[in-house]
């Protein structure tokens, strides 16, 4: 069982098991939300759109931004998000990614791209200067922004069919390009930490803390400043987790404490009441009672989650 509450500190990356608050304004039009907090697993997409990422050669390390993915620049390292219609982007969008650069010696490094040489979008650094390509409309645009070494930086890029591209660094407008229009599309995956599947020399070197993608939405300057100040405000975090595994039942009324595992038998022939007592970190006491015959329990599915 887990109880959810709004992230108590929206500045800090939430733990694994957190979920997206779909009612929050910053969750609207989100098509990808990768927190990079899995610590040894593949990358989950919190939007529920079923766009998980597969990690190749990279690993998880803690940073000041929480658990993050670290890429040491080894050839072909990357995270691959399979192509889907959700990330077929030809019009307005907003993308944000939070990174730490740890090496500025390679000429080219790509934190994120969706390209097969006909780019939907393509972010790369040339000696740590941020360069952006958006289809045929914005070719090799040198933004003038140079990533500092070993510092957390949030890059937010908006593209408008009407008004072109704007780049914000840590919530502040850094550069803009008026080239506009409909973008080319492609069917390549979204790559994080590299720019092409065959590329062996353009890997991002450093940490990738998170990546969020909105389709058909251009965040306002105020929203982007809010995003920088509280990037995880639209997250609900788990407060408690309990699991009851039904294998045998010993009595009709079962009482247990936090962390105790219970085994039951002949559940179909009995009515059991489960009582859970617990104390929250702020010292408030709660009791939850569940009558088991309200649930459908079968021998094939003997795990029940109470929420």
Tab-separated table of N, CA, C and O in Angstrom, residues 66-165:
chain	number	residue	atom	x	y	z
A	66	UNK	N	19.985	14.679	-6.922
A	66	UNK	CA	19.404	13.372	-6.635
A	66	UNK	C	20.030	12.306	-7.511
A	66	UNK	O	21.028	12.540	-8.202
A	67	UNK	N	19.469	11.091	-7.481
A	67	UNK	CA	19.968	10.016	-8.320
A	67	UNK	C	19.797	10.406	-9.786
A	67	UNK	O	18.736	10.856	-10.209
A	68	UNK	N	20.848	10.224	-10.580
A	68	UNK	CA	20.848	10.650	-11.976
A	68	UNK	C	21.628	9.650	-12.815
A	68	UNK	O	22.304	8.767	-12.289
A	69	UNK	N	21.525	9.801	-14.127
A	69	UNK	CA	22.290	8.969	-15.044
A	69	UNK	C	23.627	9.634	-15.315
A	69	UNK	O	23.705	10.842	-15.550
A	70	UNK	N	24.686	8.827	-15.282
A	70	UNK	CA	26.019	9.346	-15.577
A	70	UNK	C	26.547	8.688	-16.842
A	70	UNK	O	26.469	7.467	-17.011
A	71	UNK	N	27.056	9.514	-17.752
A	71	UNK	CA	27.630	9.034	-19.002
A	71	UNK	C	29.092	9.443	-19.029
A	71	UNK	O	29.416	10.630	-18.947
A	72	UNK	N	29.980	8.446	-19.131
A	72	UNK	CA	31.413	8.756	-19.110
A	72	UNK	C	31.992	9.000	-20.497
A	72	UNK	O	33.200	9.169	-20.653
A	73	UNK	N	31.127	9.022	-21.537
A	73	UNK	CA	31.594	9.313	-22.879
A	73	UNK	C	32.069	8.109	-23.657
A	73	UNK	O	32.601	8.252	-24.761
A	74	UNK	N	31.858	6.912	-23.109
A	74	UNK	CA	32.247	5.697	-23.829
A	74	UNK	C	31.448	5.589	-25.127
A	74	UNK	O	30.258	5.924	-25.170
A	75	UNK	N	32.104	5.100	-26.164
A	75	UNK	CA	31.469	5.005	-27.485
A	75	UNK	C	30.144	4.264	-27.416
A	75	UNK	O	30.038	3.218	-26.771
A	76	UNK	N	29.136	4.824	-28.060
A	76	UNK	CA	27.794	4.267	-28.242
A	76	UNK	C	26.935	4.290	-26.975
A	76	UNK	O	25.820	3.797	-26.996
A	77	UNK	N	27.425	4.841	-25.875
A	77	UNK	CA	26.578	4.983	-24.692
A	77	UNK	C	25.368	5.842	-25.008
A	77	UNK	O	25.493	6.886	-25.663
A	78	UNK	N	24.206	5.453	-24.495
A	78	UNK	CA	22.997	6.241	-24.749
A	78	UNK	C	21.820	5.643	-23.996
A	78	UNK	O	21.878	4.526	-23.483
A	79	UNK	N	20.729	6.418	-23.951
A	79	UNK	CA	19.406	5.933	-23.570
A	79	UNK	C	18.530	6.069	-24.805
A	79	UNK	O	18.518	7.124	-25.452
A	80	UNK	N	17.806	5.025	-25.138
A	80	UNK	CA	16.953	5.030	-26.317
A	80	UNK	C	15.488	4.980	-25.898
A	80	UNK	O	15.074	4.071	-25.183
A	81	UNK	N	14.717	5.976	-26.343
A	81	UNK	CA	13.259	6.001	-26.162
A	81	UNK	C	12.659	5.644	-27.517
A	81	UNK	O	12.829	6.391	-28.487
A	82	UNK	N	11.956	4.515	-27.644
A	82	UNK	CA	11.446	4.111	-28.960
A	82	UNK	C	10.539	5.173	-29.569
A	82	UNK	O	9.808	5.880	-28.864
A	83	UNK	N	10.581	5.274	-30.886
A	83	UNK	CA	9.713	6.218	-31.578
A	83	UNK	C	8.246	5.851	-31.373
A	83	UNK	O	7.888	4.675	-31.297
A	84	UNK	N	7.408	6.854	-31.272
A	84	UNK	CA	5.956	6.658	-31.249
A	84	UNK	C	5.312	7.922	-31.806
A	84	UNK	O	5.966	8.956	-31.972
A	85	UNK	N	4.019	7.834	-32.080
A	85	UNK	CA	3.310	9.017	-32.583
A	85	UNK	C	3.353	10.162	-31.586
A	85	UNK	O	3.267	11.332	-31.967
A	86	UNK	N	3.478	9.841	-30.305
A	86	UNK	CA	3.501	10.878	-29.273
A	86	UNK	C	4.701	11.810	-29.435
A	86	UNK	O	4.624	12.988	-29.115
A	87	UNK	N	5.803	11.265	-29.922
A	87	UNK	CA	6.986	12.114	-30.095
A	87	UNK	C	7.270	12.378	-31.571
A	87	UNK	O	8.411	12.682	-31.946
A	88	UNK	N	6.229	12.268	-32.390
A	88	UNK	CA	6.307	12.774	-33.763
A	88	UNK	C	5.920	14.239	-33.710
A	88	UNK	O	4.747	14.582	-33.583
A	89	UNK	N	6.887	15.103	-33.760
A	89	UNK	CA	6.669	16.529	-33.491
A	89	UNK	C	6.949	17.338	-34.746
A	89	UNK	O	8.051	17.287	-35.298
A	90	UNK	N	5.944	18.065	-35.184
A	90	UNK	CA	6.115	18.935	-36.353
A	90	UNK	C	5.790	20.386	-36.033
A	90	UNK	O	6.046	21.261	-36.855
A	91	UNK	N	5.218	20.607	-34.843
A	91	UNK	CA	4.801	21.964	-34.492
A	91	UNK	C	5.338	22.392	-33.141
A	91	UNK	O	6.469	22.064	-32.770
A	92	UNK	N	4.512	23.113	-32.392
A	92	UNK	CA	4.939	23.681	-31.117
A	92	UNK	C	5.369	22.583	-30.139
A	92	UNK	O	4.754	21.515	-30.073
A	93	UNK	N	6.417	22.867	-29.376
A	93	UNK	CA	6.803	21.960	-28.301
A	93	UNK	C	7.682	22.701	-27.309
A	93	UNK	O	8.217	23.780	-27.583
A	94	UNK	N	7.832	22.088	-26.141
A	94	UNK	CA	8.780	22.547	-25.125
A	94	UNK	C	9.528	21.334	-24.617
A	94	UNK	O	8.930	20.295	-24.349
A	95	UNK	N	10.821	21.456	-24.501
A	95	UNK	CA	11.624	20.394	-23.904
A	95	UNK	C	12.534	21.011	-22.858
A	95	UNK	O	13.034	22.133	-23.039
A	96	UNK	N	12.709	20.327	-21.747
A	96	UNK	CA	13.655	20.774	-20.733
A	96	UNK	C	14.501	19.587	-20.316
A	96	UNK	O	14.014	18.456	-20.238
A	97	UNK	N	15.773	19.834	-20.087
A	97	UNK	CA	16.646	18.794	-19.549
A	97	UNK	C	17.634	19.438	-18.593
A	97	UNK	O	18.093	20.560	-18.799
A	98	UNK	N	17.918	18.710	-17.531
A	98	UNK	CA	18.831	19.195	-16.501
A	98	UNK	C	20.084	18.332	-16.550
A	98	UNK	O	20.004	17.097	-16.518
A	99	UNK	N	21.246	18.960	-16.660
A	99	UNK	CA	22.491	18.231	-16.879
A	99	UNK	C	23.639	18.843	-16.074
A	99	UNK	O	23.550	19.974	-15.585
A	100	UNK	N	24.705	18.057	-15.979
A	100	UNK	CA	25.988	18.544	-15.464
A	100	UNK	C	27.055	18.113	-16.460
A	100	UNK	O	27.174	16.922	-16.766
A	101	UNK	N	27.814	19.051	-16.965
A	101	UNK	CA	28.917	18.738	-17.871
A	101	UNK	C	30.186	18.514	-17.051
A	101	UNK	O	30.518	19.327	-16.185
A	102	UNK	N	30.872	17.409	-17.328
A	102	UNK	CA	32.085	17.105	-16.562
A	102	UNK	C	33.362	17.124	-17.405
A	102	UNK	O	34.448	16.932	-16.879
A	103	UNK	N	33.222	17.333	-18.718
A	103	UNK	CA	34.414	17.317	-19.576
A	103	UNK	C	34.135	18.152	-20.821
A	103	UNK	O	33.175	17.904	-21.540
A	104	UNK	N	34.965	19.136	-21.089
A	104	UNK	CA	34.745	19.994	-22.257
A	104	UNK	C	35.784	19.774	-23.348
A	104	UNK	O	35.913	20.576	-24.267
A	105	UNK	N	36.532	18.671	-23.257
A	105	UNK	CA	37.564	18.447	-24.270
A	105	UNK	C	37.027	17.889	-25.586
A	105	UNK	O	37.551	18.252	-26.652
A	106	UNK	N	36.012	16.983	-25.600
A	106	UNK	CA	35.516	16.517	-26.902
A	106	UNK	C	34.864	17.655	-27.680
A	106	UNK	O	34.219	18.545	-27.109
A	107	UNK	N	35.033	17.638	-29.001
A	107	UNK	CA	34.474	18.721	-29.806
A	107	UNK	C	32.956	18.695	-29.792
A	107	UNK	O	32.315	19.729	-29.696
A	108	UNK	N	32.374	17.504	-29.910
A	108	UNK	CA	30.923	17.396	-30.006
A	108	UNK	C	30.397	16.497	-28.891
A	108	UNK	O	30.912	15.413	-28.665
A	109	UNK	N	29.336	16.974	-28.220
A	109	UNK	CA	28.653	16.167	-27.213
A	109	UNK	C	27.160	16.452	-27.313
A	109	UNK	O	26.754	17.616	-27.359
A	110	UNK	N	26.348	15.396	-27.324
A	110	UNK	CA	24.907	15.583	-27.476
A	110	UNK	C	24.156	15.087	-26.246
A	110	UNK	O	24.152	13.893	-25.968
A	111	UNK	N	23.496	15.984	-25.509
A	111	UNK	CA	22.684	15.532	-24.378
A	111	UNK	C	21.370	14.892	-24.808
A	111	UNK	O	20.864	14.000	-24.127
A	112	UNK	N	20.798	15.330	-25.942
A	112	UNK	CA	19.513	14.779	-26.373
A	112	UNK	C	19.282	15.087	-27.851
A	112	UNK	O	19.674	16.149	-28.338
A	113	UNK	N	18.661	14.151	-28.555
A	113	UNK	CA	18.373	14.394	-29.971
A	113	UNK	C	17.310	13.432	-30.458
A	113	UNK	O	17.060	12.377	-29.866
A	114	UNK	N	16.695	13.805	-31.554
A	114	UNK	CA	15.804	12.924	-32.319
A	114	UNK	C	16.107	13.221	-33.784
A	114	UNK	O	15.482	14.076	-34.402
A	115	UNK	N	17.093	12.516	-34.288
A	115	UNK	CA	17.615	12.881	-35.593
A	115	UNK	C	18.050	11.661	-36.384
A	115	UNK	O	18.484	10.666	-35.835
A	116	UNK	N	17.901	11.760	-37.695
A	116	UNK	CA	18.533	10.823	-38.631
A	116	UNK	C	19.154	11.647	-39.763
A	116	UNK	O	19.097	11.283	-40.919
A	117	UNK	N	19.686	12.793	-39.362
A	117	UNK	CA	20.203	13.836	-40.261
A	117	UNK	C	19.089	14.710	-40.830
A	117	UNK	O	19.358	15.713	-41.467
A	118	UNK	N	17.819	14.325	-40.620
A	118	UNK	CA	16.677	15.211	-40.858
A	118	UNK	C	16.061	15.448	-39.484
A	118	UNK	O	15.126	14.774	-39.080
A	119	UNK	N	16.621	16.386	-38.751
A	119	UNK	CA	16.344	16.498	-37.328
A	119	UNK	C	14.921	16.935	-37.048
A	119	UNK	O	14.395	17.834	-37.707
A	120	UNK	N	14.283	16.320	-36.062
A	120	UNK	CA	13.157	16.949	-35.388
A	120	UNK	C	13.746	17.956	-34.414
A	120	UNK	O	13.473	19.142	-34.464
A	121	UNK	N	14.571	17.486	-33.515
A	121	UNK	CA	15.396	18.409	-32.736
A	121	UNK	C	16.709	17.712	-32.394
A	121	UNK	O	16.802	16.490	-32.303
A	122	UNK	N	17.703	18.540	-32.186
A	122	UNK	CA	19.061	18.041	-32.072
A	122	UNK	C	19.838	19.045	-31.235
A	122	UNK	O	20.040	20.187	-31.644
A	123	UNK	N	20.214	18.636	-30.035
A	123	UNK	CA	20.978	19.496	-29.143
A	123	UNK	C	22.383	18.915	-29.034
A	123	UNK	O	22.562	17.726	-28.749
A	124	UNK	N	23.372	19.735	-29.247
A	124	UNK	CA	24.748	19.273	-29.183
A	124	UNK	C	25.603	20.428	-28.687
A	124	UNK	O	25.180	21.597	-28.729
A	125	UNK	N	26.769	20.108	-28.170
A	125	UNK	CA	27.697	21.168	-27.785
A	125	UNK	C	28.930	21.088	-28.666
A	125	UNK	O	29.400	20.003	-29.017
A	126	UNK	N	29.428	22.244	-29.048
A	126	UNK	CA	30.714	22.339	-29.737
A	126	UNK	C	31.669	23.032	-28.787
A	126	UNK	O	31.548	24.235	-28.531
A	127	UNK	N	32.588	22.243	-28.221
A	127	UNK	CA	33.449	22.738	-27.157
A	127	UNK	C	32.618	23.428	-26.070
A	127	UNK	O	32.918	24.530	-25.633
A	128	UNK	N	31.546	22.739	-25.686
A	128	UNK	CA	30.638	23.123	-24.601
A	128	UNK	C	29.714	24.300	-24.925
A	128	UNK	O	28.966	24.756	-24.066
A	129	UNK	N	29.750	24.823	-26.157
A	129	UNK	CA	28.745	25.805	-26.547
A	129	UNK	C	27.503	25.064	-27.052
A	129	UNK	O	27.596	24.150	-27.871
A	130	UNK	N	26.331	25.470	-26.577
A	130	UNK	CA	25.088	24.816	-26.963
A	130	UNK	C	24.729	25.172	-28.409
A	130	UNK	O	24.611	26.355	-28.757
A	131	UNK	N	24.550	24.136	-29.220
A	131	UNK	CA	24.163	24.285	-30.623
A	131	UNK	C	22.868	23.510	-30.827
A	131	UNK	O	22.731	22.378	-30.354
A	132	UNK	N	21.922	24.128	-31.548
A	132	UNK	CA	20.602	23.519	-31.726
A	132	UNK	C	20.274	23.441	-33.211
A	132	UNK	O	20.547	24.367	-33.977
A	133	UNK	N	19.655	22.328	-33.584
A	133	UNK	CA	19.140	22.182	-34.943
A	133	UNK	C	17.705	21.701	-34.850
A	133	UNK	O	17.405	20.733	-34.152
A	134	UNK	N	16.801	22.401	-35.540
A	134	UNK	CA	15.389	22.039	-35.579
A	134	UNK	C	14.972	21.891	-37.035
A	134	UNK	O	14.634	22.876	-37.698
A	135	UNK	N	15.009	20.637	-37.522
A	135	UNK	CA	14.624	20.391	-38.899
A	135	UNK	C	15.399	21.286	-39.853
A	135	UNK	O	16.552	21.648	-39.608
A	136	UNK	N	14.768	21.692	-40.948
A	136	UNK	CA	15.455	22.564	-41.910
A	136	UNK	C	15.353	24.034	-41.534
A	136	UNK	O	15.971	24.886	-42.180
A	137	UNK	N	14.591	24.345	-40.467
A	137	UNK	CA	14.308	25.746	-40.158
A	137	UNK	C	15.438	26.420	-39.383
A	137	UNK	O	15.710	27.604	-39.568
A	138	UNK	N	16.062	25.665	-38.502
A	138	UNK	CA	17.126	26.229	-37.682
A	138	UNK	C	18.320	25.303	-37.783
A	138	UNK	O	18.361	24.250	-37.148
A	139	UNK	N	19.292	25.621	-38.600
A	139	UNK	CA	20.416	24.742	-38.892
A	139	UNK	C	21.652	25.210	-38.109
A	139	UNK	O	22.107	26.337	-38.280
A	140	UNK	N	22.161	24.307	-37.243
A	140	UNK	CA	23.408	24.589	-36.514
A	140	UNK	C	23.407	25.985	-35.906
A	140	UNK	O	24.319	26.787	-36.135
A	141	UNK	N	22.388	26.262	-35.122
A	141	UNK	CA	22.272	27.562	-34.465
A	141	UNK	C	23.158	27.570	-33.222
A	141	UNK	O	22.898	26.853	-32.254
A	142	UNK	N	24.195	28.370	-33.259
A	142	UNK	CA	25.080	28.529	-32.112
A	142	UNK	C	24.452	29.540	-31.162
A	142	UNK	O	24.368	30.731	-31.474
A	143	UNK	N	24.037	29.079	-30.014
A	143	UNK	CA	23.272	29.943	-29.094
A	143	UNK	C	24.162	30.922	-28.342
A	143	UNK	O	23.672	31.910	-27.790
A	144	UNK	N	25.461	30.645	-28.282
A	144	UNK	CA	26.362	31.502	-27.512
A	144	UNK	C	26.509	31.086	-26.064
A	144	UNK	O	27.363	31.612	-25.342
A	145	UNK	N	25.680	30.125	-25.613
A	145	UNK	CA	25.768	29.687	-24.219
A	145	UNK	C	26.784	28.562	-24.089
A	145	UNK	O	26.729	27.569	-24.813
A	146	UNK	N	27.720	28.710	-23.154
A	146	UNK	CA	28.748	27.707	-22.912
A	146	UNK	C	28.486	27.065	-21.549
A	146	UNK	O	28.399	27.767	-20.524
A	147	UNK	N	28.359	25.746	-21.537
A	147	UNK	CA	28.109	25.031	-20.284
A	147	UNK	C	29.314	25.148	-19.359
A	147	UNK	O	30.445	24.838	-19.756
A	148	UNK	N	29.095	25.545	-18.117
A	148	UNK	CA	30.197	25.513	-17.148
A	148	UNK	C	30.441	24.066	-16.712
A	148	UNK	O	29.549	23.227	-16.767
A	149	UNK	N	31.643	23.780	-16.294
A	149	UNK	CA	31.953	22.432	-15.833
A	149	UNK	C	31.455	22.222	-14.408
A	149	UNK	O	31.536	23.116	-13.553
A	150	UNK	N	30.906	21.023	-14.171
A	150	UNK	CA	30.552	20.547	-12.830
A	150	UNK	C	29.507	21.411	-12.136
A	150	UNK	O	29.512	21.541	-10.912
A	151	UNK	N	28.617	22.003	-12.921
A	151	UNK	CA	27.512	22.774	-12.360
A	151	UNK	C	26.193	22.275	-12.932
A	151	UNK	O	26.107	21.909	-14.109
A	152	UNK	N	25.163	22.276	-12.094
A	152	UNK	CA	23.827	21.865	-12.527
A	152	UNK	C	23.226	22.965	-13.401
A	152	UNK	O	23.178	24.133	-13.002
A	153	UNK	N	22.795	22.596	-14.599
A	153	UNK	CA	22.205	23.554	-15.536
A	153	UNK	C	20.898	22.979	-16.067
A	153	UNK	O	20.859	21.830	-16.516
A	154	UNK	N	19.856	23.784	-16.014
A	154	UNK	CA	18.584	23.385	-16.639
A	154	UNK	C	18.401	24.170	-17.933
A	154	UNK	O	18.332	25.400	-17.913
A	155	UNK	N	18.320	23.437	-19.027
A	155	UNK	CA	18.079	24.022	-20.345
A	155	UNK	C	16.619	23.791	-20.694
A	155	UNK	O	16.130	22.661	-20.644
A	156	UNK	N	15.918	24.855	-21.047
A	156	UNK	CA	14.531	24.742	-21.514
A	156	UNK	C	14.443	25.397	-22.878
A	156	UNK	O	14.837	26.557	-23.044
A	157	UNK	N	13.944	24.652	-23.846
A	157	UNK	CA	13.826	25.148	-25.212
A	157	UNK	C	12.365	25.099	-25.631
A	157	UNK	O	11.704	24.063	-25.489
A	158	UNK	N	11.853	26.204	-26.131
A	158	UNK	CA	10.502	26.240	-26.689
A	158	UNK	C	10.593	26.483	-28.192
A	158	UNK	O	11.473	27.223	-28.657
A	159	UNK	N	9.685	25.835	-28.908
A	159	UNK	CA	9.599	26.093	-30.350
A	159	UNK	C	8.164	26.423	-30.700
A	159	UNK	O	7.238	25.699	-30.317
A	160	UNK	N	7.972	27.514	-31.417
A	160	UNK	CA	6.662	27.941	-31.876
A	160	UNK	C	6.675	28.046	-33.395
A	160	UNK	O	7.591	28.647	-33.973
A	161	UNK	N	5.680	27.447	-34.020
A	161	UNK	CA	5.557	27.534	-35.477
A	161	UNK	C	5.473	28.983	-35.914
A	161	UNK	O	5.945	29.350	-36.990
A	162	UNK	N	4.883	29.825	-35.070
A	162	UNK	CA	4.728	31.236	-35.408
A	162	UNK	C	5.952	32.079	-35.063
A	162	UNK	O	6.321	32.987	-35.803
A	163	UNK	N	6.611	31.753	-33.928
A	163	UNK	CA	7.607	32.690	-33.397
A	163	UNK	C	9.024	32.142	-33.315
A	163	UNK	O	9.933	32.863	-32.896
A	164	UNK	N	9.235	30.881	-33.666
A	164	UNK	CA	10.587	30.340	-33.647
A	164	UNK	C	10.996	29.772	-32.300
A	164	UNK	O	10.165	29.329	-31.514
A	165	UNK	N	12.306	29.832	-32.032
A	165	UNK	CA	12.911	29.114	-30.910
A	165	UNK	C	13.394	30.080	-29.835
A	165	UNK	O	13.966	31.128	-30.138
